[in-house]
Amino acid sequence: MTQVLILGGGGFIGINIARRLLDDGGYTITLADKGYRGRLEKYFDADERAELTVIEDDFTDPRAYAKLANHYDHVYMMAAIVGVNRTLEHPEEVIRVNTALTHYILDWLQRAEVGRVVFASSSENYAATTDLFDAPIPTPESVPLTGSDQVPRGARLRDAGALARGRRAHGAVV
């Protein structure tokens, strides 16, 4: 069985990754998130929930990572505060939480035995580019990014991507 960890496993994308892996079979799945708010019951029946390992903790606290196993074949990094309204209403909190999540996840990845990591970003990275330069939607990844102080989540994701690339350059599996 392939061991899978989904950080941000209570969110829309994390749940749908778990749903797909359960349907495909052959995976032992751990969902890790701050909260699930009844989502597991909505998306998984009782037998499926019995197949999932659920770790509920605040992963902006480095001590939370002690609850994770030391080995996973695949890790999906989906943990983040999302949503345009939250980003606009509480930009400092969004930046603080999402930066801490990225930092501590990358620290944990350097200590853990992980085969493959999938790091999620967002189309919000391209919001300023599409607004200022009329780039097409969907926007190809080959289009250069343009920063804007009007899109704090996009800036945070660019920074997180830079952190991940930097760690990879120094031997991390990201």
XYZ file of C-alpha atoms in Angstrom:
174
model
C 0.000 0.000 0.000
C 1.235 3.465 -0.889
C 1.392 5.717 2.186
C -0.135 9.155 1.467
C -0.311 12.280 3.630
C -2.622 15.120 2.617
C -1.799 18.301 4.551
C -4.904 20.443 4.246
C -6.946 17.267 4.043
C -10.079 19.015 5.321
C -10.237 21.450 2.424
C -11.978 21.090 -0.922
C -8.931 19.946 -2.886
C -7.584 17.739 -0.084
C -10.911 15.947 0.299
C -11.167 15.414 -3.443
C -7.641 13.992 -3.615
C -8.559 11.584 -0.811
C -11.824 10.715 -2.570
C -9.942 9.874 -5.785
C -7.285 7.822 -3.996
C -9.935 5.845 -2.096
C -11.749 5.153 -5.366
C -8.505 4.049 -7.056
C -7.513 1.785 -4.145
C -4.049 0.777 -2.998
C -3.460 3.764 -0.709
C -3.219 4.249 3.031
C -4.384 7.837 3.484
C -3.700 10.273 6.313
C -5.581 13.567 6.335
C -4.038 16.358 8.417
C -5.801 19.668 8.953
C -6.805 22.155 11.626
C -10.477 21.307 11.338
C -12.936 19.249 9.358
C -16.271 20.954 10.228
C -18.370 17.894 9.361
C -16.822 17.496 5.929
C -15.741 13.884 6.393
C -19.317 12.729 6.972
C -20.453 14.699 3.923
C -17.888 13.243 1.509
C -17.124 9.759 2.872
C -19.379 6.978 4.086
C -18.652 5.162 7.357
C -16.596 2.404 5.699
C -14.480 4.953 3.836
C -13.950 7.048 6.981
C -12.712 3.896 8.712
C -9.974 3.667 6.053
C -8.734 7.210 6.718
C -6.337 8.292 9.430
C -7.324 11.783 10.537
C -4.960 14.085 12.406
C -6.580 17.296 13.573
C -4.167 19.943 14.822
C -2.893 23.454 14.168
C 0.011 22.961 11.774
C 1.198 26.540 12.288
C 2.541 25.072 15.547
C 5.723 23.081 14.892
C 4.809 20.634 17.683
C 1.854 19.392 15.596
C 4.234 17.641 13.205
C 5.181 15.151 15.940
C 1.761 13.552 15.318
C 2.702 12.657 11.728
C 4.453 9.437 10.775
C 8.076 9.734 9.693
C 7.536 8.036 6.307
C 5.119 8.725 3.462
C 5.441 7.745 -0.169
C 3.489 10.819 -1.301
C 2.772 14.108 0.473
C 0.258 16.608 -0.871
C 0.808 20.139 0.481
C -2.667 21.685 0.256
C -2.799 23.460 3.637
C -3.592 27.182 3.424
C -6.156 29.797 4.297
C -8.027 30.361 1.062
C -10.707 32.636 -0.281
C -10.604 36.086 -1.768
C -12.823 37.576 0.956
C -10.653 36.278 3.800
C -7.550 37.470 1.984
C -8.959 40.961 1.539
C -10.527 41.228 5.009
C -7.640 39.746 7.035
C -4.487 39.936 4.895
C -2.047 39.946 7.835
C -3.571 36.788 9.308
C -3.629 35.037 5.929
C 0.021 35.884 5.291
C 1.075 34.878 8.834
C -0.752 31.549 8.806
C 0.114 30.535 5.257
C 3.776 31.489 5.653
C 4.020 29.554 8.931
C 2.355 26.520 7.337
C 4.799 26.533 4.437
C 7.814 27.063 6.694
C 6.952 24.292 9.156
C 5.872 21.844 6.459
C 9.193 22.349 4.667
C 11.083 21.898 7.957
C 9.204 18.661 8.620
C 9.865 17.420 5.060
C 13.609 17.784 5.619
C 13.396 15.422 8.604
C 10.847 12.952 7.229
C 11.338 10.164 4.710
C 9.166 11.228 1.797
C 9.167 9.869 -1.727
C 7.292 12.549 -3.660
C 5.801 15.935 -2.757
C 3.049 17.797 -4.580
C 3.049 21.496 -3.686
C -0.173 23.323 -4.570
C -0.224 26.873 -5.739
C -3.082 28.970 -7.082
C -4.277 30.757 -10.160
C -4.355 33.823 -7.886
C -0.633 34.098 -8.615
C -1.633 35.376 -12.035
C -4.351 37.815 -10.931
C -2.198 40.923 -11.417
C -0.840 39.595 -14.706
C -4.304 38.993 -16.117
C -5.559 42.371 -14.841
C -2.596 44.498 -15.918
C -1.453 42.755 -19.084
C -4.612 41.117 -20.399
C -3.142 37.608 -20.139
C -5.536 34.837 -21.170
C -7.603 32.792 -18.728
C -6.769 30.015 -18.124
C -3.277 31.447 -17.898
C -0.396 29.250 -19.074
C 2.370 28.755 -16.510
C 4.823 30.159 -19.064
C 3.291 33.651 -18.594
C 5.544 35.734 -16.286
C 4.108 36.586 -12.879
C 3.383 40.194 -11.968
C 3.181 41.258 -8.337
C 0.416 43.416 -6.921
C -0.277 44.594 -3.401
C -3.964 44.091 -4.221
C -3.530 40.304 -4.243
C -1.776 39.315 -0.978
C -2.534 35.594 -1.310
C -0.894 35.439 -4.717
C 2.197 37.128 -3.303
C 2.302 34.650 -0.408
C 2.058 31.728 -2.794
C 4.899 33.093 -4.910
C 6.969 33.410 -1.733
C 6.010 29.876 -0.676
C 7.007 28.576 -4.094
C 10.359 30.323 -3.760
C 10.861 28.733 -0.323
C 10.039 25.305 -1.730
C 12.416 25.757 -4.694
C 15.153 26.941 -2.338
C 14.739 23.904 -0.102
C 14.758 21.614 -3.149
C 18.026 23.196 -4.299
C 19.496 22.135 -0.955
C 18.362 18.526 -1.160
C 14.755 18.567 0.052
C 12.329 16.320 -1.839
C 9.940 19.182 -2.690
